[in-house]
Short mmCIF file of C-alpha atoms in Angstrom, two decimals:
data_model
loop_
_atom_site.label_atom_id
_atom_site.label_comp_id
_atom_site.label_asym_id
_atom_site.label_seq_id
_atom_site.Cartn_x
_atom_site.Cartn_y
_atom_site.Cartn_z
CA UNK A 14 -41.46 -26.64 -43.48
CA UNK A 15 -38.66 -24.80 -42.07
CA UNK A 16 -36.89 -27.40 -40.92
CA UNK A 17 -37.46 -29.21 -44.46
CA UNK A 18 -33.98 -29.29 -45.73
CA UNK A 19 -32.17 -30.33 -42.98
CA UNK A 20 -34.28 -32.68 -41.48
CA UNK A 21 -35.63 -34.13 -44.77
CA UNK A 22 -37.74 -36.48 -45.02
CA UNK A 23 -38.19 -40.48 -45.41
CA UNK A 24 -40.91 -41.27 -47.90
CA UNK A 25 -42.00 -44.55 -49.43
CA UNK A 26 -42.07 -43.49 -52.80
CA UNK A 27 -39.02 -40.58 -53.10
CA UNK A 28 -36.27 -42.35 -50.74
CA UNK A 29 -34.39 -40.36 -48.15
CA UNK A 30 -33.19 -36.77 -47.01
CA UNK A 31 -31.52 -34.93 -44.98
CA UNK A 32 -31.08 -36.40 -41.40
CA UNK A 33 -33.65 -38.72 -42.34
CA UNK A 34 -31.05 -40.63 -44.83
CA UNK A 35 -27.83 -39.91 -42.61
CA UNK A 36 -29.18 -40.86 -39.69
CA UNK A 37 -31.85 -43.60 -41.62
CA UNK A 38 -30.68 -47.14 -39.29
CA UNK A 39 -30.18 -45.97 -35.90
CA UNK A 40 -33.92 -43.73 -36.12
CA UNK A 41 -34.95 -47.33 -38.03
CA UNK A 42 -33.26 -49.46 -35.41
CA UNK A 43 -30.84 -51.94 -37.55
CA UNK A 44 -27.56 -49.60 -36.39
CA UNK A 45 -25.26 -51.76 -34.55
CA UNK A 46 -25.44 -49.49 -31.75
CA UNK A 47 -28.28 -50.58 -30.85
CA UNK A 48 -28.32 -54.40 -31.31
CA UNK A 49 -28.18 -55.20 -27.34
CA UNK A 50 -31.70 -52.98 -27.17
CA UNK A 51 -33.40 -55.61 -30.35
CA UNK A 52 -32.10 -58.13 -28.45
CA UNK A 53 -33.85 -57.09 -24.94
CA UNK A 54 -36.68 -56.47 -27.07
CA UNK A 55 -37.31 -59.51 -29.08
CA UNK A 56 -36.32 -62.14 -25.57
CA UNK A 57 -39.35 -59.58 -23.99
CA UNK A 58 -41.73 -59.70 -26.27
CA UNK A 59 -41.84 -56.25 -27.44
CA UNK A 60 -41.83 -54.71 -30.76
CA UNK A 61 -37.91 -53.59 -31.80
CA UNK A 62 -38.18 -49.67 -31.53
CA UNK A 63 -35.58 -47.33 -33.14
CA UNK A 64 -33.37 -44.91 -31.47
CA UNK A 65 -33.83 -41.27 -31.53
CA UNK A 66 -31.77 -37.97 -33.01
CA UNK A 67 -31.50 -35.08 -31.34
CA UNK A 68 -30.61 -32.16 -33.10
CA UNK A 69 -28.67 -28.91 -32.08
CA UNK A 70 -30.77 -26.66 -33.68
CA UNK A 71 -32.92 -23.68 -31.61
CA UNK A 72 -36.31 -24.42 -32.55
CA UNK A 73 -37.64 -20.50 -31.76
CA UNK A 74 -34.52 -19.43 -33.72
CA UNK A 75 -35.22 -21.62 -36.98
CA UNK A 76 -38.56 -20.86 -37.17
CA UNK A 77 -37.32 -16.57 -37.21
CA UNK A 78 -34.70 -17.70 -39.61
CA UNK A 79 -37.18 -19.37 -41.84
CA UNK A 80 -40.24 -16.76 -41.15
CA UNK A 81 -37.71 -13.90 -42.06
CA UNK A 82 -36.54 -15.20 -45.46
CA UNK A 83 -40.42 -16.11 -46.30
CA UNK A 84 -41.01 -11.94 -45.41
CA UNK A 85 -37.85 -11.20 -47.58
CA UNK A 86 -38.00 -7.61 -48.99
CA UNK A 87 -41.56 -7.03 -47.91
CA UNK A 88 -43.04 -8.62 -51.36
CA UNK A 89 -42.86 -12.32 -50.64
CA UNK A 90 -40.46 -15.22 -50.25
CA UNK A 91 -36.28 -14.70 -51.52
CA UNK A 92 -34.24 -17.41 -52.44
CA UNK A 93 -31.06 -17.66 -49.28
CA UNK A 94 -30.56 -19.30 -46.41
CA UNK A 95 -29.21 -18.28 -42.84
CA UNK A 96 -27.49 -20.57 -40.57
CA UNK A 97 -26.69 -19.54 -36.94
CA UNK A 98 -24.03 -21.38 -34.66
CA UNK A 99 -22.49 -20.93 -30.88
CA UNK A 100 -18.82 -19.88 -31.72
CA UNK A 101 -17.57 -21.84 -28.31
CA UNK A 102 -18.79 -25.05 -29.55
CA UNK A 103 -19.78 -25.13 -32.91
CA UNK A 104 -23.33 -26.09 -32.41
CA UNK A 105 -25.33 -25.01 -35.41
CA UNK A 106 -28.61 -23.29 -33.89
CA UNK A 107 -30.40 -22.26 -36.82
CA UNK A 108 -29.61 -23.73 -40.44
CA UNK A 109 -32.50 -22.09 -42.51
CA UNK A 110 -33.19 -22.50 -46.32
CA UNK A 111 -35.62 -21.07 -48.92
CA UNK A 112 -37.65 -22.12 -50.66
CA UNK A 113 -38.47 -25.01 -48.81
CA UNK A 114 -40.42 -28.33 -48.68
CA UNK A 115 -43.11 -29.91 -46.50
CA UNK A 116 -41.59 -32.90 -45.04
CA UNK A 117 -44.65 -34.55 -43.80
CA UNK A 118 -46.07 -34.44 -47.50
CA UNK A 119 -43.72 -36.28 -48.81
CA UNK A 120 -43.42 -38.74 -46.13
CA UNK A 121 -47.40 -39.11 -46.12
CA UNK A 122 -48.83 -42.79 -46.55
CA UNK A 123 -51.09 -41.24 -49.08
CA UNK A 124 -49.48 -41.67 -52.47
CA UNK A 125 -52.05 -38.77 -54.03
CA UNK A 126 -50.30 -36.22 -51.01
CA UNK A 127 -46.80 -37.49 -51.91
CA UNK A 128 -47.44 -37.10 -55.75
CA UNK A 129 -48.67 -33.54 -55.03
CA UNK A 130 -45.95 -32.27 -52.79
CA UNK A 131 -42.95 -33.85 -55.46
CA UNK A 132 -45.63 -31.71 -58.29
CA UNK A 133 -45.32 -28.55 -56.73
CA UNK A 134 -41.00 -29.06 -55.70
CA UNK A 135 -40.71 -30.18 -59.59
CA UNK A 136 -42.33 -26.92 -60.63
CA UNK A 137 -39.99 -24.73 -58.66
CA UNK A 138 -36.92 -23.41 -60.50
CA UNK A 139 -35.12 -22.44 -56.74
CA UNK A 140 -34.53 -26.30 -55.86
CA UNK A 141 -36.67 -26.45 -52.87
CA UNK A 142 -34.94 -29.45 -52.19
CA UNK A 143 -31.43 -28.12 -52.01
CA UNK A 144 -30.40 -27.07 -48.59
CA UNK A 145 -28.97 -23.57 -49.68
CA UNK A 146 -27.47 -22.83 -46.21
CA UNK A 147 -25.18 -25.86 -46.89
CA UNK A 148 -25.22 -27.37 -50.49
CA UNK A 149 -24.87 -23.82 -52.36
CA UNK A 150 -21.74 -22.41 -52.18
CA UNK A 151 -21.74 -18.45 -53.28
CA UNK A 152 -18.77 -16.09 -54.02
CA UNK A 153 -18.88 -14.04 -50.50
CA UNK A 154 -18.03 -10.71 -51.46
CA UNK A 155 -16.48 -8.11 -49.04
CA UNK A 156 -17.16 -10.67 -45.76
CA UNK A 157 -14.20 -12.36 -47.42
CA UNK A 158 -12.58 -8.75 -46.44
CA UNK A 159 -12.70 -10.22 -42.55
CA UNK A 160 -9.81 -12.86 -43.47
CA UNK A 161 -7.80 -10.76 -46.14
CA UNK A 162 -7.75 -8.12 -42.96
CA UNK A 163 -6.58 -10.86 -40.45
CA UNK A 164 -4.03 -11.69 -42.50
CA UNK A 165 -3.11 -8.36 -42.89
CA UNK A 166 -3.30 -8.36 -39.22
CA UNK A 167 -0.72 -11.22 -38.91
CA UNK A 168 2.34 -9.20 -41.08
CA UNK A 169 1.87 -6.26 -38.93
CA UNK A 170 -0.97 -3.72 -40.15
CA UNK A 171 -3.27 -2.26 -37.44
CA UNK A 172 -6.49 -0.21 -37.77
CA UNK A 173 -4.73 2.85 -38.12
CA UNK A 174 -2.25 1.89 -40.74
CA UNK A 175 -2.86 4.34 -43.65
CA UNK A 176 -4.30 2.65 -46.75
CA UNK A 177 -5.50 3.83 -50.24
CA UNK A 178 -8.37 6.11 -50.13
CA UNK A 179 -8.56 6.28 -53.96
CA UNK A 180 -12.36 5.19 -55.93
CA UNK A 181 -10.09 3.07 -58.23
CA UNK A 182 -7.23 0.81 -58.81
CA UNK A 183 -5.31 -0.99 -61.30
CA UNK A 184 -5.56 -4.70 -61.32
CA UNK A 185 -2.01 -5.73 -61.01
CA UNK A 186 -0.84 -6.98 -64.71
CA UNK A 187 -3.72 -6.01 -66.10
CA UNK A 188 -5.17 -3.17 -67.57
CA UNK A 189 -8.27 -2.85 -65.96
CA UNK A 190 -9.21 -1.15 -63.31
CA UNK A 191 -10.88 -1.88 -60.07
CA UNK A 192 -13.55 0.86 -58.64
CA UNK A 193 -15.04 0.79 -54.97
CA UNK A 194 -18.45 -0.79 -55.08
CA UNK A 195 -20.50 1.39 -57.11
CA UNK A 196 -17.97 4.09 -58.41
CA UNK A 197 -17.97 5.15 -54.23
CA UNK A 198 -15.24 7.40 -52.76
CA UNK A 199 -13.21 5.74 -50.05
CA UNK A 200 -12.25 9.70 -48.34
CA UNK A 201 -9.78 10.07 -51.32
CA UNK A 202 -5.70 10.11 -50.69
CA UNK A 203 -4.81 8.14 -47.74
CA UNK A 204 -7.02 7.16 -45.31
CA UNK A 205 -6.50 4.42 -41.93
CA UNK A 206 -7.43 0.47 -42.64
CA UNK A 207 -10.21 1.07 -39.82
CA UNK A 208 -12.18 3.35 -42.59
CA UNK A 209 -11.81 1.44 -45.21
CA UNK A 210 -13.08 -1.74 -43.58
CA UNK A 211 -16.21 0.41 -42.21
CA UNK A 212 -16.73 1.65 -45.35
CA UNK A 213 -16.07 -1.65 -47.20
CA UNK A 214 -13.69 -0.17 -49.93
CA UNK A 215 -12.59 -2.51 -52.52
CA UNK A 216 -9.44 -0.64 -53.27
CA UNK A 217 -7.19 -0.87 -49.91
CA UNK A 218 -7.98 -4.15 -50.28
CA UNK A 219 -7.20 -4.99 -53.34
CA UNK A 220 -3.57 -3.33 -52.88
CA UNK A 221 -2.98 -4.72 -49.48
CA UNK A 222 -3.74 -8.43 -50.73
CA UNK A 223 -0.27 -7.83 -52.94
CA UNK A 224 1.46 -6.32 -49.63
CA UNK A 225 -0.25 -9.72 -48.25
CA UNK A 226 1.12 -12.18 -51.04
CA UNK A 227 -0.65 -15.42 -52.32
CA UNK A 228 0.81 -17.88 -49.90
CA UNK A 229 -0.02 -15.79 -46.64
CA UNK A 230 -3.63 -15.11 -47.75
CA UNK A 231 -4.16 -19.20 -48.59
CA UNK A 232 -2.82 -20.01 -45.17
CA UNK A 233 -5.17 -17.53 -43.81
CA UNK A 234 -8.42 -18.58 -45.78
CA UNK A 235 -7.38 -22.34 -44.89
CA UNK A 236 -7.34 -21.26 -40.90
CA UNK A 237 -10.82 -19.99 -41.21
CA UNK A 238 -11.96 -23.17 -43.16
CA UNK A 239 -12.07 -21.61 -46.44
CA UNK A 240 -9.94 -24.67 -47.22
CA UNK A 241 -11.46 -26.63 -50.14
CA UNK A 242 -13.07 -29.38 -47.51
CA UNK A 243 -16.27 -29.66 -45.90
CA UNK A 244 -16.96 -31.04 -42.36
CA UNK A 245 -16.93 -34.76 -42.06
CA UNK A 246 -20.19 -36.19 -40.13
CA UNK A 247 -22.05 -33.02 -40.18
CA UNK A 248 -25.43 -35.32 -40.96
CA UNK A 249 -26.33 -33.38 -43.99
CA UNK A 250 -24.62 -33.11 -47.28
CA UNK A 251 -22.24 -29.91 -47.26
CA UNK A 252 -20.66 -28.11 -50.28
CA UNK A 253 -16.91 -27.51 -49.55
CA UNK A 254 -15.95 -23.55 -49.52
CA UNK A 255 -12.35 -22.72 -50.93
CA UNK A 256 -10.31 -20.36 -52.77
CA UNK A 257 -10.66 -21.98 -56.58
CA UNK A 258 -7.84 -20.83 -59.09
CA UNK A 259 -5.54 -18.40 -58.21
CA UNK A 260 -3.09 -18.32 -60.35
CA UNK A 261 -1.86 -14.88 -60.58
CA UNK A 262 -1.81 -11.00 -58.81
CA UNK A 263 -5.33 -10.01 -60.42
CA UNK A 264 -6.84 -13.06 -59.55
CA UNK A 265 -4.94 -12.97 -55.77
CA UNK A 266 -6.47 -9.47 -56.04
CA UNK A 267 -10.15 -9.89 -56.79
CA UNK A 268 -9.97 -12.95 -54.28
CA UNK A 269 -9.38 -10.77 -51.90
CA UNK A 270 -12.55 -9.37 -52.00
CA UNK A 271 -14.42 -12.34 -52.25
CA UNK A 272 -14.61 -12.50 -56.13
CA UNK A 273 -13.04 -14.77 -58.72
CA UNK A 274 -13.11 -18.10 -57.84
CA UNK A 275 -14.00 -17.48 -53.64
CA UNK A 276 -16.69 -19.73 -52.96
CA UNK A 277 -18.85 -19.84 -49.16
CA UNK A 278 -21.27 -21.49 -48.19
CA UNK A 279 -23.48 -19.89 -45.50
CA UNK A 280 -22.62 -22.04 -42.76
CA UNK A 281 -19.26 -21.85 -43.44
CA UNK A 282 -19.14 -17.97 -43.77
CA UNK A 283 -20.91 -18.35 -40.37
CA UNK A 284 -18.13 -20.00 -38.88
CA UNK A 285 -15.83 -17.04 -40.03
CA UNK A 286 -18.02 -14.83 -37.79
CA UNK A 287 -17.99 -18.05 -34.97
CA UNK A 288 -14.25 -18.02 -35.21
CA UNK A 289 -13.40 -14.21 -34.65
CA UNK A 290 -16.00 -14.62 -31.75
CA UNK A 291 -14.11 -17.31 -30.35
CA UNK A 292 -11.05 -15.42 -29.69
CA UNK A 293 -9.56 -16.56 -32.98
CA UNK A 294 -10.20 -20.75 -32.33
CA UNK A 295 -12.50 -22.47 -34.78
CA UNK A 296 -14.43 -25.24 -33.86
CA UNK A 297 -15.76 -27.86 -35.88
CA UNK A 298 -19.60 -27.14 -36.92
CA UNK A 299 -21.89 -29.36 -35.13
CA UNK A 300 -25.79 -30.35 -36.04
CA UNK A 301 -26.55 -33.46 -34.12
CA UNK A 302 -26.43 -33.49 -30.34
CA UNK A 303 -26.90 -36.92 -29.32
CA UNK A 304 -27.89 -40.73 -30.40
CA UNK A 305 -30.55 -42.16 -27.74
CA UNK A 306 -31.85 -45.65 -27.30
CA UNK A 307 -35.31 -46.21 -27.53
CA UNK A 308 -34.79 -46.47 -23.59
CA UNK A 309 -33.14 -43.15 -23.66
CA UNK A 310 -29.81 -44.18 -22.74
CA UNK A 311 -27.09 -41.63 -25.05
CA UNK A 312 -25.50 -43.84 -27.54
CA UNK A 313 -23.56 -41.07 -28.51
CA UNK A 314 -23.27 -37.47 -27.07
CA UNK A 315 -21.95 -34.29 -28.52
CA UNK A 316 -18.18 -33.37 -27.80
CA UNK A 317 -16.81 -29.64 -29.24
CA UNK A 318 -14.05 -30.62 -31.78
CA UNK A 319 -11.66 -27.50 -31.95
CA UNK A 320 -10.20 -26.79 -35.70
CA UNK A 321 -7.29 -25.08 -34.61
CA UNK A 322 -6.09 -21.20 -33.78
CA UNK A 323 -7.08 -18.44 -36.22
CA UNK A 324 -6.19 -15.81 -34.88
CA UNK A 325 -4.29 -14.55 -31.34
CA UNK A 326 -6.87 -13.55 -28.79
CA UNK A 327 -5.38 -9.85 -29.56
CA UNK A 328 -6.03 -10.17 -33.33
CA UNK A 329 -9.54 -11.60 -32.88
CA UNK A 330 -9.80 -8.50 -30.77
CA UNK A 331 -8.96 -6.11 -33.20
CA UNK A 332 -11.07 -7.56 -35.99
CA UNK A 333 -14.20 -7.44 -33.57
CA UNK A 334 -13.43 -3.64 -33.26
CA UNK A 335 -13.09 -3.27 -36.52
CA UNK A 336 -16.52 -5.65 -37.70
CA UNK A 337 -18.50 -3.23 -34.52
CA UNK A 338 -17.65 -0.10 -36.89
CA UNK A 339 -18.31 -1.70 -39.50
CA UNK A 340 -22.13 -2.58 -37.71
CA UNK A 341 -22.48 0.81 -36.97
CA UNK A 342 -21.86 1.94 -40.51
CA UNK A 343 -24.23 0.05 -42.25
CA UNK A 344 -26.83 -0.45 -39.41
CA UNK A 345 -26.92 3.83 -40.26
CA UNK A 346 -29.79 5.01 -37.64
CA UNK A 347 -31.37 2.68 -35.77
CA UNK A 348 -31.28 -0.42 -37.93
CA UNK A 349 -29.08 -2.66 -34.90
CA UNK A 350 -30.68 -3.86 -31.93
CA UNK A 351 -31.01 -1.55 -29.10
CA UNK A 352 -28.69 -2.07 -26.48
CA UNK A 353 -27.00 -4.73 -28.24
CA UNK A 354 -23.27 -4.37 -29.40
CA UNK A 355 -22.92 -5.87 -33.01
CA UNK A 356 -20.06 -6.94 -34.86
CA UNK A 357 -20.68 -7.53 -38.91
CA UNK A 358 -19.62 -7.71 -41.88
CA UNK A 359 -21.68 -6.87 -45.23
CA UNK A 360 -21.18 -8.24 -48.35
CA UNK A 361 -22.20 -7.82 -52.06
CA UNK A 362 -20.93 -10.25 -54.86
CA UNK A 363 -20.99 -9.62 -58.17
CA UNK A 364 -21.44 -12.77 -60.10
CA UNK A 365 -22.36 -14.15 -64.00
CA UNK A 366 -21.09 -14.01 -67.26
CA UNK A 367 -21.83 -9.97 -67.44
CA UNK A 368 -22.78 -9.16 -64.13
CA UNK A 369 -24.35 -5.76 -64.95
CA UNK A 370 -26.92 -7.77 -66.03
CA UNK A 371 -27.52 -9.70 -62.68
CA UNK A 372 -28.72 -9.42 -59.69
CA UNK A 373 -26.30 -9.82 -56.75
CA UNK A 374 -25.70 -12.09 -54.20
CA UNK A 375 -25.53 -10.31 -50.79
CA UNK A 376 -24.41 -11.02 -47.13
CA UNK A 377 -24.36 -10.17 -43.68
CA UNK A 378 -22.25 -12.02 -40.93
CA UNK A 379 -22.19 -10.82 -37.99
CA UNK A 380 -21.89 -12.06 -33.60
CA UNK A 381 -22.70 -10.52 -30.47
CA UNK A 382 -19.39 -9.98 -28.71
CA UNK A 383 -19.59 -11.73 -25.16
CA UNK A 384 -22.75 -13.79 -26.36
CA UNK A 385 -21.69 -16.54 -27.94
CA UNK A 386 -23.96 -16.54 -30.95
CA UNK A 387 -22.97 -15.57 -34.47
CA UNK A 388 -24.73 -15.84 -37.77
CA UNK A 389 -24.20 -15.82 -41.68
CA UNK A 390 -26.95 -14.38 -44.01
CA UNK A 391 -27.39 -15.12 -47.81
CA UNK A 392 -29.61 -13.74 -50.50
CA UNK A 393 -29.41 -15.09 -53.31
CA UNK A 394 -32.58 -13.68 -55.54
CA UNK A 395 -36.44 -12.63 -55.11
CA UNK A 396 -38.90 -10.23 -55.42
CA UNK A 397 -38.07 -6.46 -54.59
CA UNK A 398 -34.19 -8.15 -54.78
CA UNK A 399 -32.69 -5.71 -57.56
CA UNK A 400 -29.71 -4.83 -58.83
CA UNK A 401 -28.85 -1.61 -55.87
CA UNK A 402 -29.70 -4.16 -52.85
CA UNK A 403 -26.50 -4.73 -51.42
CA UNK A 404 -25.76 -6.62 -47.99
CA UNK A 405 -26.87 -3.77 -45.78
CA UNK A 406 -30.63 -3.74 -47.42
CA UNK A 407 -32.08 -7.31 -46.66
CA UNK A 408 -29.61 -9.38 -45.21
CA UNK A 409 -28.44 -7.71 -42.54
CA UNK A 410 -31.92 -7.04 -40.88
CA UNK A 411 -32.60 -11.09 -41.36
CA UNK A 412 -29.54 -11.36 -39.59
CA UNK A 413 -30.10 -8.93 -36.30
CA UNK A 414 -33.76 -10.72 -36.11
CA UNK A 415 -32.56 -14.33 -35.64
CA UNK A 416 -29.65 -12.71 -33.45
CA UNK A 417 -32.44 -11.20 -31.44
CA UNK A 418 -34.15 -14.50 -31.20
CA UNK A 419 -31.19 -16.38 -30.22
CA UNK A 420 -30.64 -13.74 -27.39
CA UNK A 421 -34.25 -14.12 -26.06
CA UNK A 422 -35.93 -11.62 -27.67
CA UNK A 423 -38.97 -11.00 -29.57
CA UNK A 424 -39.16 -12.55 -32.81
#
């Protein structure tokens, strides 16, 4: 089950999924690719045989991934996802979604098991078929901060550039204002960009975005991969993350802070955590490994695909500084893992038609500087998920688990 989603399933009565459909001839044996090995078969005497897929994924680290969201806020499963990657390559480790499905179910010979599986998915308003770490694509709140800071970084502004410290803002030609999340103080007056990206204040922000201008902020999102694509051959269908409409200073405003039209998904918000890791180069994300004959020759092996430079190795530098205060601030007393250096981010997006009335979504990215393992964290909804859990509460401690797992600890 908690490899449902990506994985999928091939079943006689509800068709394909997943890396089941992607991947459906060579694992079936009719891919070209593997004509020479029907041939050697059928002049032998033996039955044609398929090939095989081998995935990327961490199998310890999926099942933490998957166990954690099932725990949630200590009152049952949440709707989110988590997807974990190595930054060097872009190997996806852990791609985790709830609520899930039970593969084998629907792939069962027994039509009454099938039937009952589809019955129970069918009942479910969360989509247990959707692969949330990939197909849903969320406005990312203040982790969108990490790439409105780099390209502050890239006109100039260091960590101890002084910023606004004020709880509120105008919206530039507008007459609303913008507070700090919940109404919160950001020191008051005039305070250094390395506080107010601890502190995640919306208002330094918001005001450096216009310092930052539309066109140097796109260029930025679209070197992270906040582009308006998705990755081609990933094996799994993947909802493209991009800016949306941005058509004017309020709008380049609230973008900033990962509102408006900003839309992630998880494994791309993970690769914004990969790519700081990296020293500022973003690779391509990667889920399958290899293609092996049924004699288990490779077919096709795994080669890293670099996306291009982010960031100079001195600017990736400075935003891992910045994202290992920012850990410390919200991991408060011993919420990180001991002896571990984390860099994060939180996040906390407002979303809906009157958003006082929802609940939010909320994030946690975060790497392990020197370890080459990041990881993205979404909550989307669930029990004990109100409307004062922000990315700090849930999120974050799903992330430093499957972090934990993915550097051999318990879990």
């Amino acid at each position: 089950v908690a490899f449902g989603p990506t994985v999928g399933y091939y079943s006689l009565q509800f068709a394909t999924s997943g890396i089941e459909q992607s991947q459906d001839a060579f694992l079936s044996g009719s891919d070209p690719r593997l004509l020479s090995q029907r041939i050697s078969g059928l002049i032998s005497g033996r039955t044609p045989q398929g090939g095989s897929v081998e995935l990327t994924l961490d199998p310890v680290a999926q099942e933490v991934a998957y166990s954690a969201l099932q725990r949630g806020a200590g009152q049952g499963p949440v709707v989110g996802s988590v997807a974990a990657v190595r930054p060097s390559t872009g190997e996806v480790l852990a791609l985790a979604s709830s609520p899930s499905f039970d593969p084998n179910s629907l792939s069962s010979q027994e039509q009454t098991v099938r039937a009952q599986e589809m019955a129970r998915i069918e009942q479910s308003p969360d989509r247990p078929l959707l692969n949330h770490a990939t197909q849903q694509s969320l406005p990312p709140g203040s982790t969108m901060k990490v790439i409105t800071t780099a390209a502050a970084l890239e006109q100039g502004v260091g960590p101890d550039t002084p910023v606004s410290g004020a709880d509120r803002t105008l919206l530039p030609g507008t007459a609303t204002y913008l507070e700090n999340y919940a109404g919160q103080s950001c020191g008051g007056g005039t305070v250094t960009l390395r506080t107010a990206f601890e502190l995640s204040c919306n208002v330094p922000f918001v005001e450096l975005s216009q310092q930052i201008g539309a066109e140097a902020f796109t260029e930025m999102s679209e070197k992270f991969g906040v582009d308006g694509t998705r990755p081609e051959d990933f094996g799994i269908p993947v909802a493209p993350s991009g800016l949306g409409q941005m058509e004017d200073a309020a709008q380049l405003a609230m973008s900033s802070i990962g509102q408006s039209d900003v839309r992630m998904t998880t494994l791309q918000n993970a690769m914004v955590a990969a790519t700081v890791s990296n020293g500022g180069v973003r690779m391509e994300p990667q889920l399958i490994r290899s293609l092996t004959a049924p004699d288990l020759s490779v077919v096709e092996g795994f080669t890293p695909e670099d996306d291009g430079r982010a960031l100079t190795d001195e600017q990736a530098g400075t935003l891992t500084e910045l994202m290992v205060g920012a850990e410390a601030n919200a991991a408060g007393s011993g919420g990180s893992i001991p002896g571990v250096t984390i860099a994060s981010k939180t996040g906390t997006a407002e979303h809906g038609v009157d958003s006082s009335d929802s609940i939010p979504y909320t994030w946690y990215i975060a790497f392990v500087p020197g370890q080459d393992v990041a990881v993205a964290v979404a909550i989307e909804s669930g029990p004990g998920i109100t409307r004062d859990t922000v990315g700090s509460t849930y999120a974050a401690p799903i992330g430093r688990e499957v972090l934990g797992a993915l550097l051999g600890g318990p879990g």
